[in-house]
Tab-separated table of C-alpha atoms in Angstrom:
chain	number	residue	atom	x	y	z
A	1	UNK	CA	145.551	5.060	52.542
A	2	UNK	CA	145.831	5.405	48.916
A	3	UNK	CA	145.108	7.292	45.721
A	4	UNK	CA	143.202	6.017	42.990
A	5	UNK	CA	145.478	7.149	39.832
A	6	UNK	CA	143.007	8.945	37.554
A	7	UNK	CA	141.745	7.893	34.116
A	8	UNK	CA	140.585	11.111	33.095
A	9	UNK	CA	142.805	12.431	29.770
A	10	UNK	CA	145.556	15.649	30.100
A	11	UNK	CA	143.634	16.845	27.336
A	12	UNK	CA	140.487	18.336	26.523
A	13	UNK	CA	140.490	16.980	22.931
A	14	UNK	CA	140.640	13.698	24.014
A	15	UNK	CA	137.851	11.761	24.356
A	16	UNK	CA	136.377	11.200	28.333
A	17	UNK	CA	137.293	7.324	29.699
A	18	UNK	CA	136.366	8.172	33.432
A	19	UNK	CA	136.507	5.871	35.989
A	20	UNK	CA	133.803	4.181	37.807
A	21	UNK	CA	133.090	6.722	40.487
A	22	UNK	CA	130.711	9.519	41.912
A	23	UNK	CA	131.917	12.690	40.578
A	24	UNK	CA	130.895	16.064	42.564
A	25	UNK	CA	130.863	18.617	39.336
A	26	UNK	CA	130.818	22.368	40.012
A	27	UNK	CA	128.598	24.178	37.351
A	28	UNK	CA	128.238	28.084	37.030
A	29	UNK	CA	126.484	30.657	39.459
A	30	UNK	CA	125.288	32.328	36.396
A	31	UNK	CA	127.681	32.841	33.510
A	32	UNK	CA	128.346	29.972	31.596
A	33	UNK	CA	131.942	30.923	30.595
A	34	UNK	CA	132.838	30.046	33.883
A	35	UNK	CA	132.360	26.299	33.249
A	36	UNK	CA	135.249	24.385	33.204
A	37	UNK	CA	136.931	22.292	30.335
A	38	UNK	CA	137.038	19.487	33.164
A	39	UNK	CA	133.715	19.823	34.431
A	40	UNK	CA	132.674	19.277	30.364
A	41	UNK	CA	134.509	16.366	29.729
A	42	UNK	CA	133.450	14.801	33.082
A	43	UNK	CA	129.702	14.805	32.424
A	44	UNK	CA	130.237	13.946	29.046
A	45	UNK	CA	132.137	11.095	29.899
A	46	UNK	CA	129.375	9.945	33.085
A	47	UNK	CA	126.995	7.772	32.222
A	48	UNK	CA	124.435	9.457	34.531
A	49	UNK	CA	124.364	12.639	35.753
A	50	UNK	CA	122.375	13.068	38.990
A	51	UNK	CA	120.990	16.787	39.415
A	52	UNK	CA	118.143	18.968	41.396
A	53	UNK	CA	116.283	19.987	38.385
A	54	UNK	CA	116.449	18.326	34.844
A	55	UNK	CA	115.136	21.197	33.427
A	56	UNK	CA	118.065	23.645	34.957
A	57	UNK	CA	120.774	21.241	34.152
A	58	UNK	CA	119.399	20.270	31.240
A	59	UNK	CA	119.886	23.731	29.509
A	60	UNK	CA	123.529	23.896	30.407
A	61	UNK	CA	124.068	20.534	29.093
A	62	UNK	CA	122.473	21.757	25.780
A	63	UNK	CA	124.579	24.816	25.844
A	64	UNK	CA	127.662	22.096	25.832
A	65	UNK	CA	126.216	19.741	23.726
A	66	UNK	CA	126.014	16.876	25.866
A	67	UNK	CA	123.678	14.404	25.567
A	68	UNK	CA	124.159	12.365	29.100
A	69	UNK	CA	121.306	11.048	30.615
A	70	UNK	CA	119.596	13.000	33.547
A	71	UNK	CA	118.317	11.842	37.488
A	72	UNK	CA	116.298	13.772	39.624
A	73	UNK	CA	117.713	13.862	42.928
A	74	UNK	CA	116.607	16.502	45.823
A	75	UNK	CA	115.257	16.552	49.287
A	76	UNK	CA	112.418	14.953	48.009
A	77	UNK	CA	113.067	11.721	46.098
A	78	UNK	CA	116.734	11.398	48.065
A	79	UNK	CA	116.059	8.711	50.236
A	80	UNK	CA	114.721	6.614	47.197
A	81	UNK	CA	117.500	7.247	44.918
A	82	UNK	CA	120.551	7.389	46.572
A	83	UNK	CA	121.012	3.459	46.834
A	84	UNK	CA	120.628	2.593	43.029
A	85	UNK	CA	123.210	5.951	42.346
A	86	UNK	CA	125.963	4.270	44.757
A	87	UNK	CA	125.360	0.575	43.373
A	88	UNK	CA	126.115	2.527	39.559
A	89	UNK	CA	128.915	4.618	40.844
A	90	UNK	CA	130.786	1.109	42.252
A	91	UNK	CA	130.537	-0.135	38.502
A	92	UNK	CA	130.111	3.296	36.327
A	93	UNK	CA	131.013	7.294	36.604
A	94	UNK	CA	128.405	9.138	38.089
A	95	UNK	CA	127.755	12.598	38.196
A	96	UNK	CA	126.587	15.242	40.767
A	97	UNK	CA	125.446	18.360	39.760
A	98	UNK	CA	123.603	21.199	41.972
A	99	UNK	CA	121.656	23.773	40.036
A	100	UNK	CA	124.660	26.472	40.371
A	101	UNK	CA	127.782	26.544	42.084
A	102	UNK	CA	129.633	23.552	43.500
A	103	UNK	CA	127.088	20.490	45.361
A	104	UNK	CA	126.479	19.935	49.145
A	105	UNK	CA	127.197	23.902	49.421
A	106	UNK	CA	123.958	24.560	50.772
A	107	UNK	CA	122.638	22.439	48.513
A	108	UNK	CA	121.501	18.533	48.527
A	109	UNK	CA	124.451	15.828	48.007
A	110	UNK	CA	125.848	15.533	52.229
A	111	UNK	CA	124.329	11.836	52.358
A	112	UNK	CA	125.373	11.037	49.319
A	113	UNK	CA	128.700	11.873	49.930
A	114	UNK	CA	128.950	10.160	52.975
A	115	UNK	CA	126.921	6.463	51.461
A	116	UNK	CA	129.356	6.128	48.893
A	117	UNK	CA	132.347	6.434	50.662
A	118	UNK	CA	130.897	4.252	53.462
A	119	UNK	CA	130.197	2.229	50.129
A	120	UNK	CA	133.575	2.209	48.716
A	121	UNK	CA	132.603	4.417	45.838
A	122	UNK	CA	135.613	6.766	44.720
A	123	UNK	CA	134.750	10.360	45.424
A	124	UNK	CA	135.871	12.771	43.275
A	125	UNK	CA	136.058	16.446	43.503
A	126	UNK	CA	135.922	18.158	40.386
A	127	UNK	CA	135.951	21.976	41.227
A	128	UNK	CA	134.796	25.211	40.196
A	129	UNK	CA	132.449	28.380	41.100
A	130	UNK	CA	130.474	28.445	44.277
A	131	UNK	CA	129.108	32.045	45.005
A	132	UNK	CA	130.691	31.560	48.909
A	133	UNK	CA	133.999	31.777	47.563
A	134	UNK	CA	133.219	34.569	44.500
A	135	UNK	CA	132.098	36.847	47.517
A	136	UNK	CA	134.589	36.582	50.156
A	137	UNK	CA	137.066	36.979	46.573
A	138	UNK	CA	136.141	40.525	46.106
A	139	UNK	CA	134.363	41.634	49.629
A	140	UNK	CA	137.145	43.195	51.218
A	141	UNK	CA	136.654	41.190	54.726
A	142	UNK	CA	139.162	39.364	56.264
A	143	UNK	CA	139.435	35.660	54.292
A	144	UNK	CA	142.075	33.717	56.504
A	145	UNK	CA	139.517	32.460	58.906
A	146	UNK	CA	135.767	32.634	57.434
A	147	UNK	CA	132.382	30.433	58.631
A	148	UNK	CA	129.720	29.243	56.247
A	149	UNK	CA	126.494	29.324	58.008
A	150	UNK	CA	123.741	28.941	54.750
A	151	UNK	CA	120.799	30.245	55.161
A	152	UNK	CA	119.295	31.924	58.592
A	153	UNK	CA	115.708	31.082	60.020
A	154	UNK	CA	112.865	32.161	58.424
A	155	UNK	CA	111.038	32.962	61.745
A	156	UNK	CA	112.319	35.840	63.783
A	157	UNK	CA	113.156	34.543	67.082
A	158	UNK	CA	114.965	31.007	65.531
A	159	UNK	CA	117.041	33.491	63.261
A	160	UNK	CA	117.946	35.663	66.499
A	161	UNK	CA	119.129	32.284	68.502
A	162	UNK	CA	121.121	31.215	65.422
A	163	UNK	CA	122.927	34.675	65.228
A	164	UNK	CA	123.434	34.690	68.832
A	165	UNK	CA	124.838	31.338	68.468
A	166	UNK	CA	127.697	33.008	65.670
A	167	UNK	CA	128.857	36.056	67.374
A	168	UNK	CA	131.764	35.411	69.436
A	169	UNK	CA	132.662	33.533	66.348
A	170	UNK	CA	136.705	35.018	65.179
A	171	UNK	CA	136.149	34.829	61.510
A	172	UNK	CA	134.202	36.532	58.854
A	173	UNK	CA	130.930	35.025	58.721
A	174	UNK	CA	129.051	34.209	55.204
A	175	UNK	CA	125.056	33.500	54.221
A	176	UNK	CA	123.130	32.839	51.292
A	177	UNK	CA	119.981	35.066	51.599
A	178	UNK	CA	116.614	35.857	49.063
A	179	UNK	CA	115.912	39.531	48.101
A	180	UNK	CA	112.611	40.060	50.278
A	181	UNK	CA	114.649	38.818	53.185
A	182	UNK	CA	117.621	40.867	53.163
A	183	UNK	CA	116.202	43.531	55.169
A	184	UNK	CA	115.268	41.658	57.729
A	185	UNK	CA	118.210	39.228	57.901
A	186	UNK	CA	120.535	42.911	57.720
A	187	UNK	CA	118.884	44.523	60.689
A	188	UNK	CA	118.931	40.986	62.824
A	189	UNK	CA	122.296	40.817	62.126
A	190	UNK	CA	122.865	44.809	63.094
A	191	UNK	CA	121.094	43.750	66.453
A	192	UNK	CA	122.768	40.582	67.182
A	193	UNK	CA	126.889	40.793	66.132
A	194	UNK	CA	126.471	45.626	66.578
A	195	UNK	CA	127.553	47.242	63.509
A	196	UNK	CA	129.911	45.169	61.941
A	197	UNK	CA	131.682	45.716	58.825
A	198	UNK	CA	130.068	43.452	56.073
A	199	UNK	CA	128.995	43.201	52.432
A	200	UNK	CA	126.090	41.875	50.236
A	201	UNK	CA	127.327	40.020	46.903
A	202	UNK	CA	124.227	40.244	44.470
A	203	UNK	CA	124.507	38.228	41.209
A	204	UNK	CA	127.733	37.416	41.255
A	205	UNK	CA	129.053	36.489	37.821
A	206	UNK	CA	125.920	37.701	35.872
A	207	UNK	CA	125.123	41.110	33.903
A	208	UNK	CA	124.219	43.034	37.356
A	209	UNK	CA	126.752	41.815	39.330
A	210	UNK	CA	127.232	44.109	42.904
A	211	UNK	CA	129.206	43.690	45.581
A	212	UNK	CA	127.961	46.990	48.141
A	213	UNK	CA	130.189	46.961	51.515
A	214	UNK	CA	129.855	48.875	54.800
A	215	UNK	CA	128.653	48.862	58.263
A	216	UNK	CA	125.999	46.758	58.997
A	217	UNK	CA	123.390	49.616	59.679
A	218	UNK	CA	123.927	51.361	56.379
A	219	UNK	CA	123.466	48.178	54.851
A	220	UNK	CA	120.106	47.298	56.449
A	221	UNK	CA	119.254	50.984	55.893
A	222	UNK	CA	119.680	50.619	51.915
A	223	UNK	CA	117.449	47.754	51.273
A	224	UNK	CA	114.812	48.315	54.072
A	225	UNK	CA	112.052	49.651	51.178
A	226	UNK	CA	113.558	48.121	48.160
A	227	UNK	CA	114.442	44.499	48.120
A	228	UNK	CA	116.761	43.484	45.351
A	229	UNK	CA	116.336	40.865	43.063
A	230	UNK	CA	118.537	38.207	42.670
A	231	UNK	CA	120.181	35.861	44.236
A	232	UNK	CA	122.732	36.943	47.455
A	233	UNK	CA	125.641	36.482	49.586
A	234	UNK	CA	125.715	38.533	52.763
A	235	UNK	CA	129.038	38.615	54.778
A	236	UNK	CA	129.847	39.880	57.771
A	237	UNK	CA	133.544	40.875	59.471
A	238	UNK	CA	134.658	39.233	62.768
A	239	UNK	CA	133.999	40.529	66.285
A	240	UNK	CA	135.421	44.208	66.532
A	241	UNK	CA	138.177	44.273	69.405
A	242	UNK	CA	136.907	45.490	72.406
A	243	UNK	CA	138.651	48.538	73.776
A	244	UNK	CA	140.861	47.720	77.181
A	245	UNK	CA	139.044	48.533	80.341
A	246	UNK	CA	140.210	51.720	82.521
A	247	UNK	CA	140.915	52.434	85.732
A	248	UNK	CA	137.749	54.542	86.014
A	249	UNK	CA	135.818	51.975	83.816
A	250	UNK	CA	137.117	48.887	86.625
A	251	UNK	CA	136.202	51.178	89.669
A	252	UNK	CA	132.636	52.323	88.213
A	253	UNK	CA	131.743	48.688	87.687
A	254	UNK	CA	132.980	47.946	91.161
A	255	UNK	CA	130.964	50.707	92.733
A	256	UNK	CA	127.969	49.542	91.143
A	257	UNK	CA	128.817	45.881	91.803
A	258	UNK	CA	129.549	46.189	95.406
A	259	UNK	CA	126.581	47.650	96.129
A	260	UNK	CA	124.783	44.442	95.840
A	261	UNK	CA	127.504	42.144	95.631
A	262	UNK	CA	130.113	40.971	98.432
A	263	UNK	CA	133.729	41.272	97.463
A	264	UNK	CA	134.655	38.086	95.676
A	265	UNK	CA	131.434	37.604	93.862
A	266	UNK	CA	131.581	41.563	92.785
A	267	UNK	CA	134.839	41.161	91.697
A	268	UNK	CA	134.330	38.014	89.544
A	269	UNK	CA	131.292	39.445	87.394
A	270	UNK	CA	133.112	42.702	86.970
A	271	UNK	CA	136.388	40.666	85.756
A	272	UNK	CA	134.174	38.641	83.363
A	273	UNK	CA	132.004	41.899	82.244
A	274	UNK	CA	135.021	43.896	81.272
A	275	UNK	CA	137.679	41.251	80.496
A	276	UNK	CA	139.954	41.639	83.116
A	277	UNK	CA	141.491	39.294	85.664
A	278	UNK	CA	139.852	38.176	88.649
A	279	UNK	CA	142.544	38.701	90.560
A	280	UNK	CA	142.993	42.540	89.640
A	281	UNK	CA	139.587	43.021	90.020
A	282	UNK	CA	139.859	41.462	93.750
A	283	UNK	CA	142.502	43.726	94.716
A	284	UNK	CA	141.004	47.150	93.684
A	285	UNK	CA	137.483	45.716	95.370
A	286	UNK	CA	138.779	45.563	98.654
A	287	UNK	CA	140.293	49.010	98.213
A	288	UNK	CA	137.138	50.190	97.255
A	289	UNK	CA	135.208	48.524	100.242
A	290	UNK	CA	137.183	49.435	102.763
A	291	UNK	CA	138.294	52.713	101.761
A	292	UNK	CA	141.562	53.940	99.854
């Protein structure tokens, strides 16, 4: 395996001579200063730029004063485009833009991705914000092990399975949400993972930018009768550690176990329930069932 040296220039004064290729261009969550001198010169120097909405990307190009021509390309038309954007991107640069934030983070561009390098299209990353990243920045939640999971369910018991799913999951946990949904999403999250520590990002980067932390319950609590506007990043801490069983925790289980339970099969679901081993558990049942 080997790099492709790159044509772009050291430079931003120089003029853009990109190579053929798709590019994957990060654009702002919300404030424009945030757009890189890279990302600039790349989709000034593509000769297409595919993006969600014209009419989005379109006012950020004016802001630049670039003038390179526009695609659709979303769930809808994806199917139908994608094989004309490859065949360009073998020949010419090709850009990828999402509406804010960096593509294929929740946002269409996966199949792409994967078509033009099964294409032989060079893929090339050319980073910047993504509201994921802004939130765990400033959160105050652990960020050496974290889990993007998008967006939950809409429907209540789909959005309980998918939490379920996450729990036992060691890493701090991060989801775009919608204002009249954060309530909701808060207290299913309270119910499913127990009152975590978390945080709700809202607006990152723009004029009312918040970032309001605590435990889960508080959180729910806050925004139960008054959704927030805006667009949000919810994130939640890792599993809290579970306090070591007792003596007088193992033997109540045990009590309550053997009472239905023979020895082995008693001592198994109580070393399971209360994490710990089988074997320890086995020894302190037959005390118990026989007598001390």
């Amino acid at each position: 395996m080997h790099e492709l040296p790159s044509s772009e220039p050291d430079s931003p004064e120089e003029p853009a001579s990109l190579a053929p290729g798709l590019y994957i261009v990060a654009t702002p969550i919300g404030n424009l200063g945030d757009m890189t001198l890279r990302g600039v010169r790349v989709l000034n120097g593509a000769s297409l730029i595919a993006c969600e909405d014209t009419r989005v990307t379109g006012r950020l190009l004016n802001h630049f004063g670039i003038a390179t021509r526009m695609q659709p390309y979303h769930d809808h038309n994806a199917a139908a485009v994608r094989p004309a954007l490859i065949a360009r991107a073998l020949v010419e640069p090709v850009a990828l833009v999402s509406d804010a934030g960096t593509p294929l983070i929740s946002d269409p561009g996966y199949k792409l991705v994967a078509d033009a390098r099964d294409a032989g299209v060079n893929v090339v990353a050319v980073p910047g914000a993504c509201a994921a990243i802004a939130a765990l920045s400033i959160a105050g939640l652990p960020t050496d092990r974290f889990l993007f999971a998008g967006f939950l369910p809409a429907k209540t018991k789909a959005k309980h399975d998918a939490i379920a799913e996450l729990a036992a999951v060691p890493a701090t946990l991060v989801f775009y949400e919608s204002g009249p949904r954060l309530a909701a999403t808060l207290a299913a999250l309270h119910d499913g993972l127990g009152d975590r520590p978390a945080g709700v990002g809202r607006e990152l980067t723009k004029r009312f930018e918040e970032m309001v932390t605590g435990p889960l319950s508080e959180l729910a609590a806050r925004w139960a009768d008054a959704p927030p506007k805006g667009e949000i990043v919810v994130l939640v801490g890792p599993p809290l550690p579970v306090a070591a069983a007792t003596a007088a925790d193992l033997d109540s289980a045990l009590h309550t176990a053997l009472a239905t339970m023979k020895v082995k099969d008693a001592a198994r679901s109580v070393a399971e329930a209360l994490g710990v081993s089988r074997s320890d558990a086995y020894a302190r049942a037959l005390v118990i069932k026989h007598g001390e």
